[in-house]
Coordinates of C-alpha atoms and ligand atoms in Angstrom, one line a residue:
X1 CA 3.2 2.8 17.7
X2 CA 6.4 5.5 16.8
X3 CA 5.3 9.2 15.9
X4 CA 8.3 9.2 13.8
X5 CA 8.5 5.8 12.0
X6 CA 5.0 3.3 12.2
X7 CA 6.2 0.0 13.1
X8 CA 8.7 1.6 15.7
X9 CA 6.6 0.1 19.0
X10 CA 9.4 1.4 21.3
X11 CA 9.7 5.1 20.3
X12 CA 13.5 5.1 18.9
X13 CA 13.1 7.4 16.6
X14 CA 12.0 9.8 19.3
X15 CA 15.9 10.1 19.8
X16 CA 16.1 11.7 16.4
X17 CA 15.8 16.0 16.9
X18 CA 13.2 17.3 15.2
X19 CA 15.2 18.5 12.0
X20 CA 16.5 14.9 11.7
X21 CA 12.9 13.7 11.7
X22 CA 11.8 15.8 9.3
X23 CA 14.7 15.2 6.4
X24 CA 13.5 11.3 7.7
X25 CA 9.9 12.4 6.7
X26 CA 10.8 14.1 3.6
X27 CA 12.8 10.8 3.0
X28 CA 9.9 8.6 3.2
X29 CA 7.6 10.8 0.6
X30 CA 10.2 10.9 -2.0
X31 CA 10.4 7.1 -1.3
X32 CA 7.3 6.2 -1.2
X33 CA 5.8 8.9 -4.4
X34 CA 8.5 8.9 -6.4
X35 CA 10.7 5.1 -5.9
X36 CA 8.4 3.0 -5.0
X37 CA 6.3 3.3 -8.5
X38 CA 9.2 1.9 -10.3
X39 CA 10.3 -1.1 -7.9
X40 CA 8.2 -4.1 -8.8
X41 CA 8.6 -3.3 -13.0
X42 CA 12.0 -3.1 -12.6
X43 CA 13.0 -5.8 -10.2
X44 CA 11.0 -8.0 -12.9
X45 CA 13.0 -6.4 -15.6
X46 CA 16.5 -6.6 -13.6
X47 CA 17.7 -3.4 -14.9
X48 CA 18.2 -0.4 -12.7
X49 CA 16.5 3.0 -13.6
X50 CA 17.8 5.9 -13.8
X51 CA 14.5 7.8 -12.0
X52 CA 14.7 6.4 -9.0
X53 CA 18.6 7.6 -7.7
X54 CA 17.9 11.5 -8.8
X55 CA 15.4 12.2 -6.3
X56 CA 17.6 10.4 -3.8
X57 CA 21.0 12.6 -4.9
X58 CA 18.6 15.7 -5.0
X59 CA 17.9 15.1 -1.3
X60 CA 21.5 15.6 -0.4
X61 CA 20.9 12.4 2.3
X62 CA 24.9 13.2 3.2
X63 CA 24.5 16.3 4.5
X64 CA 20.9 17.6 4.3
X65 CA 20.4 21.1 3.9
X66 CA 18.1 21.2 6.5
X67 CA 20.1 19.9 9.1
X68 CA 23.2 22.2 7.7
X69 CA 20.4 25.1 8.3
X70 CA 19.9 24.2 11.9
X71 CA 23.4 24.0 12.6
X72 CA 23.3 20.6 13.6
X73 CA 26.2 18.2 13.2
X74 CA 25.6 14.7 10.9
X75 CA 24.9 12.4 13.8
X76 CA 25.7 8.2 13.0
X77 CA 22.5 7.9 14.5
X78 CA 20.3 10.4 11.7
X79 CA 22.5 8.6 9.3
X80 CA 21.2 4.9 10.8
X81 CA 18.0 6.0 10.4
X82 CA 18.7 7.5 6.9
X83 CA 20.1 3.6 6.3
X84 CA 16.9 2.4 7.9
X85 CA 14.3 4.4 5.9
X86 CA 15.8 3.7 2.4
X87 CA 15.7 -0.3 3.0
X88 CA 12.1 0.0 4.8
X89 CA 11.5 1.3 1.1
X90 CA 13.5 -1.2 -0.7
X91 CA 16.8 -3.4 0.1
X92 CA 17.7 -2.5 -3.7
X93 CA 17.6 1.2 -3.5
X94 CA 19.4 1.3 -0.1
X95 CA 22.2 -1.1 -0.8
X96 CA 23.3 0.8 -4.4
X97 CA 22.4 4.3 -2.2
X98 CA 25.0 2.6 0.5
X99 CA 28.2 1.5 -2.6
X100 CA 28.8 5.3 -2.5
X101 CA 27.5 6.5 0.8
X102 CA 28.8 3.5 3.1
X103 CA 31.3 1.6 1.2
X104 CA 33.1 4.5 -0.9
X105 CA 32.8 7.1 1.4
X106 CA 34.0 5.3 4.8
X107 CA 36.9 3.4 3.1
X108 CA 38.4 7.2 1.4
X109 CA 37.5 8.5 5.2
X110 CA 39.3 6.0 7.1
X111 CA 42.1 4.6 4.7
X112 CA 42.9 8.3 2.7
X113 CA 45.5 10.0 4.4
X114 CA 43.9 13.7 6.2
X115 CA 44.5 15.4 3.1
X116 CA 42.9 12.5 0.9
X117 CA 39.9 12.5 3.0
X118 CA 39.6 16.0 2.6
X119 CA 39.5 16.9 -0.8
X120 CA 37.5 13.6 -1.8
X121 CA 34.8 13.7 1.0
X122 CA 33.1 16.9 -0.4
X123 CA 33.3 15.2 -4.2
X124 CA 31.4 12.0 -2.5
X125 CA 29.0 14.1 -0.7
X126 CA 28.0 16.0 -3.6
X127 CA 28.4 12.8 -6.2
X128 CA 30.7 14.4 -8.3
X129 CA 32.8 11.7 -7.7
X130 CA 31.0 8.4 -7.5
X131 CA 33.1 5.3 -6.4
X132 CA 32.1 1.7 -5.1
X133 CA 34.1 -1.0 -3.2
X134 CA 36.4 -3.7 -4.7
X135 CA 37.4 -5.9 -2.3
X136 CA 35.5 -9.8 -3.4
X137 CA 37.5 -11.9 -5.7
X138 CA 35.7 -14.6 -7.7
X139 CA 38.4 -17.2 -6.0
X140 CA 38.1 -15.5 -2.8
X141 CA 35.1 -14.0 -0.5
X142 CA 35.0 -15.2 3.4
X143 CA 38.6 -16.0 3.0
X144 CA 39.8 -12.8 1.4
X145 CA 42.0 -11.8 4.2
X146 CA 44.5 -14.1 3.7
X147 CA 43.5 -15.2 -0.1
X148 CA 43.4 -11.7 -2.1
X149 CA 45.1 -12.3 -5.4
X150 CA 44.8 -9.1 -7.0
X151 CA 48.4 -7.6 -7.0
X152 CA 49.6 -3.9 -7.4
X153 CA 53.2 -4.0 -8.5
X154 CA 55.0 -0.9 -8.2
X155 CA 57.2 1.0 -11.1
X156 CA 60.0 1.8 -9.5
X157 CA 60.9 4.6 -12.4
X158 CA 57.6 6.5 -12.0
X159 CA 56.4 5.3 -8.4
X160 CA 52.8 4.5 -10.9
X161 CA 51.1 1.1 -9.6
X162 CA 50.3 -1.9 -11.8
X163 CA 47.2 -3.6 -11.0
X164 CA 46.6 -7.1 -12.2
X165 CA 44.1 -9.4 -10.9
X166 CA 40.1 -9.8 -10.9
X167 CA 37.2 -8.9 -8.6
X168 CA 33.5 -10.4 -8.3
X169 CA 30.3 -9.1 -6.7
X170 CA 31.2 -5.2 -6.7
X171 CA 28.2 -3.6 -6.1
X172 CA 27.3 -0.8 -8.7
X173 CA 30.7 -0.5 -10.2
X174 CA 29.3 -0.3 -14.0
X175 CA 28.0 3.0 -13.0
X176 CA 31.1 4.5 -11.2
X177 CA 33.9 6.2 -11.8
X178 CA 36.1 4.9 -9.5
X179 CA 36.5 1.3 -8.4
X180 CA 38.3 1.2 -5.1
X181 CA 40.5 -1.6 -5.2
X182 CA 41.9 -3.4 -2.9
X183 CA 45.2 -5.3 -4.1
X184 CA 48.3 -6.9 -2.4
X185 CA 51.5 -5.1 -2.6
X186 CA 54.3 -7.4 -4.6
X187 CA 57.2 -5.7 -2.9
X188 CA 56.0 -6.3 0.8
X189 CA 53.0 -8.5 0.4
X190 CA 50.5 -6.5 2.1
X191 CA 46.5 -5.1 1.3
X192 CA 46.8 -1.6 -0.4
X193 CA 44.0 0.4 -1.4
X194 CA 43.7 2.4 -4.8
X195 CA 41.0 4.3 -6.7
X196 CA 40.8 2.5 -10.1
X197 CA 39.0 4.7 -12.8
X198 CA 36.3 3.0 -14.7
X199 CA 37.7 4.0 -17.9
X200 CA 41.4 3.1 -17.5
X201 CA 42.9 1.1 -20.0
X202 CA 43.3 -2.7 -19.1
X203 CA 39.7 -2.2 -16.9
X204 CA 36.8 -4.5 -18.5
X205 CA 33.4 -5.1 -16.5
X206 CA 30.4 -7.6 -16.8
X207 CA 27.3 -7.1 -15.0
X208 CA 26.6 -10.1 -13.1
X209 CA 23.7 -12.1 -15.4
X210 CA 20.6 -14.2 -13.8
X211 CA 20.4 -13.0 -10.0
X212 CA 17.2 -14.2 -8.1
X213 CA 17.9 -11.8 -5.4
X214 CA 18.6 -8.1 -5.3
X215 CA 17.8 -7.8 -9.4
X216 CA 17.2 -3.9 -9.7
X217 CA 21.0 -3.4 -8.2
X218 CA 23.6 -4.4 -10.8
X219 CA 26.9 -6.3 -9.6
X220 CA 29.8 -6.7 -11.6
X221 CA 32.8 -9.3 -12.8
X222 CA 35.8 -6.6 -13.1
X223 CA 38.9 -7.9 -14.6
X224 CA 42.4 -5.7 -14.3
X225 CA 44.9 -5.7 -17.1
X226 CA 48.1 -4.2 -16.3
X227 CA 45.7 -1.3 -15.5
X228 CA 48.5 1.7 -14.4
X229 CA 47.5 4.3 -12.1
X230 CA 49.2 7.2 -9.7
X231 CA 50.9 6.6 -6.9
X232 CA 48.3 9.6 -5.7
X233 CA 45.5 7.4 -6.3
X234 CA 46.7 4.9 -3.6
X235 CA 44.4 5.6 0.1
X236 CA 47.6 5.7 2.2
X237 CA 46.2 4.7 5.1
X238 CA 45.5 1.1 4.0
X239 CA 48.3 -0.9 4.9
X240 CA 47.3 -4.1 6.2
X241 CA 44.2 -6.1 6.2
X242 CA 43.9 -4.8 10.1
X243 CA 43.1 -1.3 8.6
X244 CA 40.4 -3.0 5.8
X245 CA 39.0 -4.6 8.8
X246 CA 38.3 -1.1 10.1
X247 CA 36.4 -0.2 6.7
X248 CA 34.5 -3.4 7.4
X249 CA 33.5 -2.5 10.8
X250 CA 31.3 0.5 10.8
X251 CA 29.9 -1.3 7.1
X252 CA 28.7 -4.1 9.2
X253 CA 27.1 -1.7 10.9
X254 CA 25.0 0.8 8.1
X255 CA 24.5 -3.2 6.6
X256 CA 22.6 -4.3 10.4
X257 CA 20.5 -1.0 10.2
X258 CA 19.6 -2.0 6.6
X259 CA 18.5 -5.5 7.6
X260 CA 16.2 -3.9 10.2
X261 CA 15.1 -1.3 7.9
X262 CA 14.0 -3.7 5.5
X263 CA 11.9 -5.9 8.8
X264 CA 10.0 -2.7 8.8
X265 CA 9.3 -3.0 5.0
X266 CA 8.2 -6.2 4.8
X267 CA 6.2 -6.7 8.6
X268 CA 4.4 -3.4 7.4
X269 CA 3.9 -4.8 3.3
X270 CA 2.2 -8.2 5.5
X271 CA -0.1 -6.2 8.3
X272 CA -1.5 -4.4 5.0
X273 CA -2.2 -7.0 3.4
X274 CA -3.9 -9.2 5.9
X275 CA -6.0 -6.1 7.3
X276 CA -7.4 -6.7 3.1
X277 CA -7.7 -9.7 2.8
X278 CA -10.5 -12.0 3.6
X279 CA -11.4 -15.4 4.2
X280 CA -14.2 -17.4 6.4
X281 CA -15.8 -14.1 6.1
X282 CA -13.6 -12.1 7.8
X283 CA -10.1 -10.2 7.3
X284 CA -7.8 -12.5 8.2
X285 CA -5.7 -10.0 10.7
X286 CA -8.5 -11.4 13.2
X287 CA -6.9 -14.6 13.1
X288 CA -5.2 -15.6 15.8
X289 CA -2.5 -17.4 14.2
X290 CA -2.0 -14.7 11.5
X291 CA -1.4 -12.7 14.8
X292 CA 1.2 -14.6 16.5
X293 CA 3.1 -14.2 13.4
X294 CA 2.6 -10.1 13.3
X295 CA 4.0 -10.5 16.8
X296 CA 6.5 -12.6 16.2
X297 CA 7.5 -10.1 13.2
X298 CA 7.3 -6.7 15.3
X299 CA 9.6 -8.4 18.0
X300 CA 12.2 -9.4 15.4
X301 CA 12.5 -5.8 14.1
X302 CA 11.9 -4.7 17.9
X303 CA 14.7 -6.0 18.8
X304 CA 17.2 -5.3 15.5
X305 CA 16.1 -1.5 16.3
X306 CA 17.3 -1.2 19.7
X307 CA 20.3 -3.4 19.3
X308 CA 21.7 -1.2 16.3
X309 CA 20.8 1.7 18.2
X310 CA 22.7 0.8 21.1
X311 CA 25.8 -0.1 18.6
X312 CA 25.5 3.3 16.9
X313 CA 25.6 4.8 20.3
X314 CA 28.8 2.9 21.1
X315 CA 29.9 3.8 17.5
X316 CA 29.5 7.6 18.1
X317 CA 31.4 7.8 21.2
X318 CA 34.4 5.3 20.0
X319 CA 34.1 2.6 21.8
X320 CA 32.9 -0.3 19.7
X321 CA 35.4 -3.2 18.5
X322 CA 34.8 -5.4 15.3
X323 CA 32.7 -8.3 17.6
X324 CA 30.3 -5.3 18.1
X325 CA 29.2 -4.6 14.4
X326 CA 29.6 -8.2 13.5
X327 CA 27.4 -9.7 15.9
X328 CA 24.7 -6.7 15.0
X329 CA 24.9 -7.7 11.3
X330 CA 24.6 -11.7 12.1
X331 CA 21.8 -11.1 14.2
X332 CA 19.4 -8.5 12.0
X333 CA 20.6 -10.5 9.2
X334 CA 19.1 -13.7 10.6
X335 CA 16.1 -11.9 12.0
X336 CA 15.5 -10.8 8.8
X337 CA 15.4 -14.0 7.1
X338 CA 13.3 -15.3 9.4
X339 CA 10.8 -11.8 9.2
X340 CA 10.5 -12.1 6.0
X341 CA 9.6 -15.8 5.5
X342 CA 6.7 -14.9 7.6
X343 CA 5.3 -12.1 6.2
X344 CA 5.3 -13.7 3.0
X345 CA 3.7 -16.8 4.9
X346 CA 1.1 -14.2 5.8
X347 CA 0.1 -13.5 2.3
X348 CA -0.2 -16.7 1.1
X349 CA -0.3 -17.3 -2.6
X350 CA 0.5 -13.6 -3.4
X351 CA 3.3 -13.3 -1.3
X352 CA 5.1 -14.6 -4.1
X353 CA 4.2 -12.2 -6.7
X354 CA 5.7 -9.1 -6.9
X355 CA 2.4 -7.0 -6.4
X356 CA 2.4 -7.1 -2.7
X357 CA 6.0 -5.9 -2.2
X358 CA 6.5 -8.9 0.2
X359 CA 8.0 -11.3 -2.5
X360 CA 10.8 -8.5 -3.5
X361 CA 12.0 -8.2 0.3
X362 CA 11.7 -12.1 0.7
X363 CA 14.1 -12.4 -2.6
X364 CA 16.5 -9.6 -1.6
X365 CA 17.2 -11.0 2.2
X366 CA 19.2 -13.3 0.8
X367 CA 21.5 -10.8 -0.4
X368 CA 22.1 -9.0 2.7
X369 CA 22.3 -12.1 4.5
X370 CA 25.7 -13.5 2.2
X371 CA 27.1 -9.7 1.8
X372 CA 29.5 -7.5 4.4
X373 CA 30.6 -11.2 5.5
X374 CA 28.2 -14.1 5.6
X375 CA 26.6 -15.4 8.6
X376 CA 28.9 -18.0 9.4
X377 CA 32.1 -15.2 9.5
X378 CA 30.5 -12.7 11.5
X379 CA 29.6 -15.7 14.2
X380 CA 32.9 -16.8 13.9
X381 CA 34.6 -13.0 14.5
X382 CA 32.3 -12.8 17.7
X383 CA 33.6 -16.5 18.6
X384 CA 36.8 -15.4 18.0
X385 CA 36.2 -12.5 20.6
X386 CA 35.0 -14.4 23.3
X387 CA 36.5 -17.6 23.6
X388 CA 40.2 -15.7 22.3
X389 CA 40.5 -18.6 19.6
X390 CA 40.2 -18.1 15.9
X391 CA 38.0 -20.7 14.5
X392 CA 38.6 -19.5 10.8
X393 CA 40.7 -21.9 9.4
Ligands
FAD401 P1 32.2 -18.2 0.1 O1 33.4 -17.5 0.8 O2 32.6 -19.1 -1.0 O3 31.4 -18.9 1.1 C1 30.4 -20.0 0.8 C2 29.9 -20.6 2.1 O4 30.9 -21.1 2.9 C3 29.2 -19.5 3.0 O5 28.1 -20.0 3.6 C4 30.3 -19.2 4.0 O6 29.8 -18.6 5.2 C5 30.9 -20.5 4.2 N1 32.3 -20.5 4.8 C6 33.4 -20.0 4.2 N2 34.4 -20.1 5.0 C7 33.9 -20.7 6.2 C8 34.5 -21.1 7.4 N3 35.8 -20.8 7.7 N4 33.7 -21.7 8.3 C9 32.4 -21.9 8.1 N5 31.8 -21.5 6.9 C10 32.6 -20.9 6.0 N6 32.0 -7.6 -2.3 C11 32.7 -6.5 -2.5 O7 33.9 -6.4 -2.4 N7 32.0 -5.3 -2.9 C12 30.7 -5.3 -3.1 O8 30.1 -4.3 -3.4 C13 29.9 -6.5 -2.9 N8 28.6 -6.5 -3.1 C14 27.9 -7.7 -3.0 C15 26.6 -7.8 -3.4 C16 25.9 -9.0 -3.4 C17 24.5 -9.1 -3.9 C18 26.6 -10.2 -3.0 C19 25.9 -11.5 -3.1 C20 27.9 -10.1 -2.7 C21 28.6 -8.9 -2.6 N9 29.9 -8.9 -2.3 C22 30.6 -7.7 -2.5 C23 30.6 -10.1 -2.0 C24 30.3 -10.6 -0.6 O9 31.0 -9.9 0.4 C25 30.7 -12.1 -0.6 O10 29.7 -12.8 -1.4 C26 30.8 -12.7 0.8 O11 31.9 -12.2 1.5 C27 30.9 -14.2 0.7 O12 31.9 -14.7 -0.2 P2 31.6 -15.8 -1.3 O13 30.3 -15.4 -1.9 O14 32.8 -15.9 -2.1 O15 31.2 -17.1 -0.5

């Protein structure tokens, strides 16, 4: 198996230098002394605790010291594996890691104008500023292209923006300071972007009550009130749902290395467990049916590896298009359904408690496979793309 990650049969870590693998490494102790003690309590207790993001921030997973030391650039591939490690942990941890260092950070980078992204990238980095991603409406998810209702009215006395409107599902946004929010222009219909502060007047949030998937991570109901903010804290390079769909892109993406990070959890959670337990005598990893499905497992997150691998590649030299990150994100998705259906198989009655960390990850697939577009859209992006007819509506 991998040197640099266990279940990694095909060595694709071994791509990573040797300062990446060793922030990767420190990653995984952190993870595994200091996060993982908490998971199961607090999944049971759907509330999120505090103790488990400040070793994370104190890591500095942005921009590691160590890899600043060795004068090495932040590669999309370190930060893959980054995306990879934290859901191998838990899908939890990595998806509210992700609200601020996927969602918030890549939609300031690609829809703030060069002087936008500039002064708030360092702020993100550094989680001075922490911001999550408002784009769901509770009227309208897959069809939010067309469908978003929110509207952002400007004053034409003091160029401000009036934000009416609601959004649903936004991941982490009851512990941020900004919402970015994603509204349609009255004057010439079209998606704008702006950073909504928490506290502005006319802002009221709900966290999201009852979830049977993902229960550590907190979503939100946000409503907007004639909520007023500066025409500075509009990303001026969101113009058009075309430039969202950009934002959406390389998130499909750090969501398709999740879903294979979190194959890794739960095949590995399964192939401890059955190397335990024992029945007719023996453990039952000797069985082999209990083997098949260990196989079937590794080639699932086999697979998911190399593809997102291969995307990231195309991602880092610029030549990926949206059919790319959405078919990456269908497929890990669905191989991840189907991964962890079987480990929990594998543990039989106790893969559905909580105490063999199988039942969390079964639970929590479900999230990632309905979020950053559900199955059916990304199939239908990639239809779009090869047959050159939209199938949408
Ligand atoms: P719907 O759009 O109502 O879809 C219901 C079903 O109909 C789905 O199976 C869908 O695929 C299917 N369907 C819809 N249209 C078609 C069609 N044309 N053809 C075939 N089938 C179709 N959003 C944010 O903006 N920010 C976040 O931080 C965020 N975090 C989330 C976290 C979680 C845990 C979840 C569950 C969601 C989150 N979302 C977030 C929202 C997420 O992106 C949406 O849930 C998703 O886009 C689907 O929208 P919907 O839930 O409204 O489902």
């Amino acid at each position: 198996t991998g040197t640099v990650i266990p279940s990694d049969l095909y060595g694709f870590a071994e791509r990573l230098t040797p300062a990446e693998r060793g922030v990767i490494t420190e990653l995984r102790e952190v993870l595994s002394t200091q996060v993982h003690p908490h998971l199961n309590a607090a999944w049971d207790e759907a509330r999120f605790p505090a103790e488990i993001i400040a070793p994370l921030r104190g890591l500095e997973l942005m921009d590691p010291p160590a890899l600043r030391g060795a004068g090495e650039p932040i590669r999309d591939l370190f930060l893959g594996f980054r995306n990879f490690e934290l859901t191998r942990c838990d899908i939890n941890v990595a998806t509210y890691y992700n609200a601020q260092a996927s969602l918030f950070r890549t939609v300031c980078a690609v829809g703030g104008s060069a002087e936008q992204a500039r002064e708030l990238d360092p702020k993100i980095v550094s989680h001075e500023l922490t911001g999550v991603f408002g784009l769901t409406e509770p009227e309208h998810g897959s069809d939010v292209a067309g469908g978003l209702a929110t509207t952002a009215t400007q004053d034409p006395q003091t160029q401000d923006w009036i934000i009416e409107g609601a959004k649903r599902w936004i991941g982490g946004a009851t512990a941020a300071d900004v919402v970015a929010t994603f509204a349609r222009d009255t004057a010439d219909g079209q998606v704008k972007c702006f950073l909504v502060p928490t506290s502005a007047a006319g802002v009221s949030m709900k966290v999201i009550p009852r979830k049977a998937s993902l229960r550590i991570m907190q979503n939100a109901d946000i409503t907007y009130h004639q909520v007023r903010v500066r025409d500075s804290a509009r990303l001026q390079r969101i113009n058009s749902f075309s430039d969202v769909a950009g934002c959406l892109r390389r998130m499909r993406s750090d969501v398709a290395w999740m879903a294979t990070g979190a194959m890794a959890g739960a095949y590995e959670a399964a192939l401890s467990y059955v190397r335990q337990r024992e029945q007719f005598g023996r453990p039952i990893a000797g069985f082999q049916l209990i083997q098949e499905k260990l196989a079937l497992m590794l080639g699932n997150l086999t697979a998911s590896l190399g593809m997102v691998v291969q995307l990231t590649e195309q991602q880092a030299a610029g030549i990926y298009r949206d059919e790319n990150s959405a078919l990456a994100k269908m497929y890990t998705s669905l191989r991840l359904r189907e991964t962890v259906a079987l480990a929990r198989e594998v543990c039989g009655g106790n893969g559905i408690t909580l105490d063999t960390d199988v039942a969390r990850f079964h639970a929590d697939a479900e999230a990632i496979y309905s979020y950053e577009g559900t199955h059916e859209i990304n199939a239908l992006i990639v239809g779009r793309a090869v047959t050159g007819v939209g199938a949408f509506t």
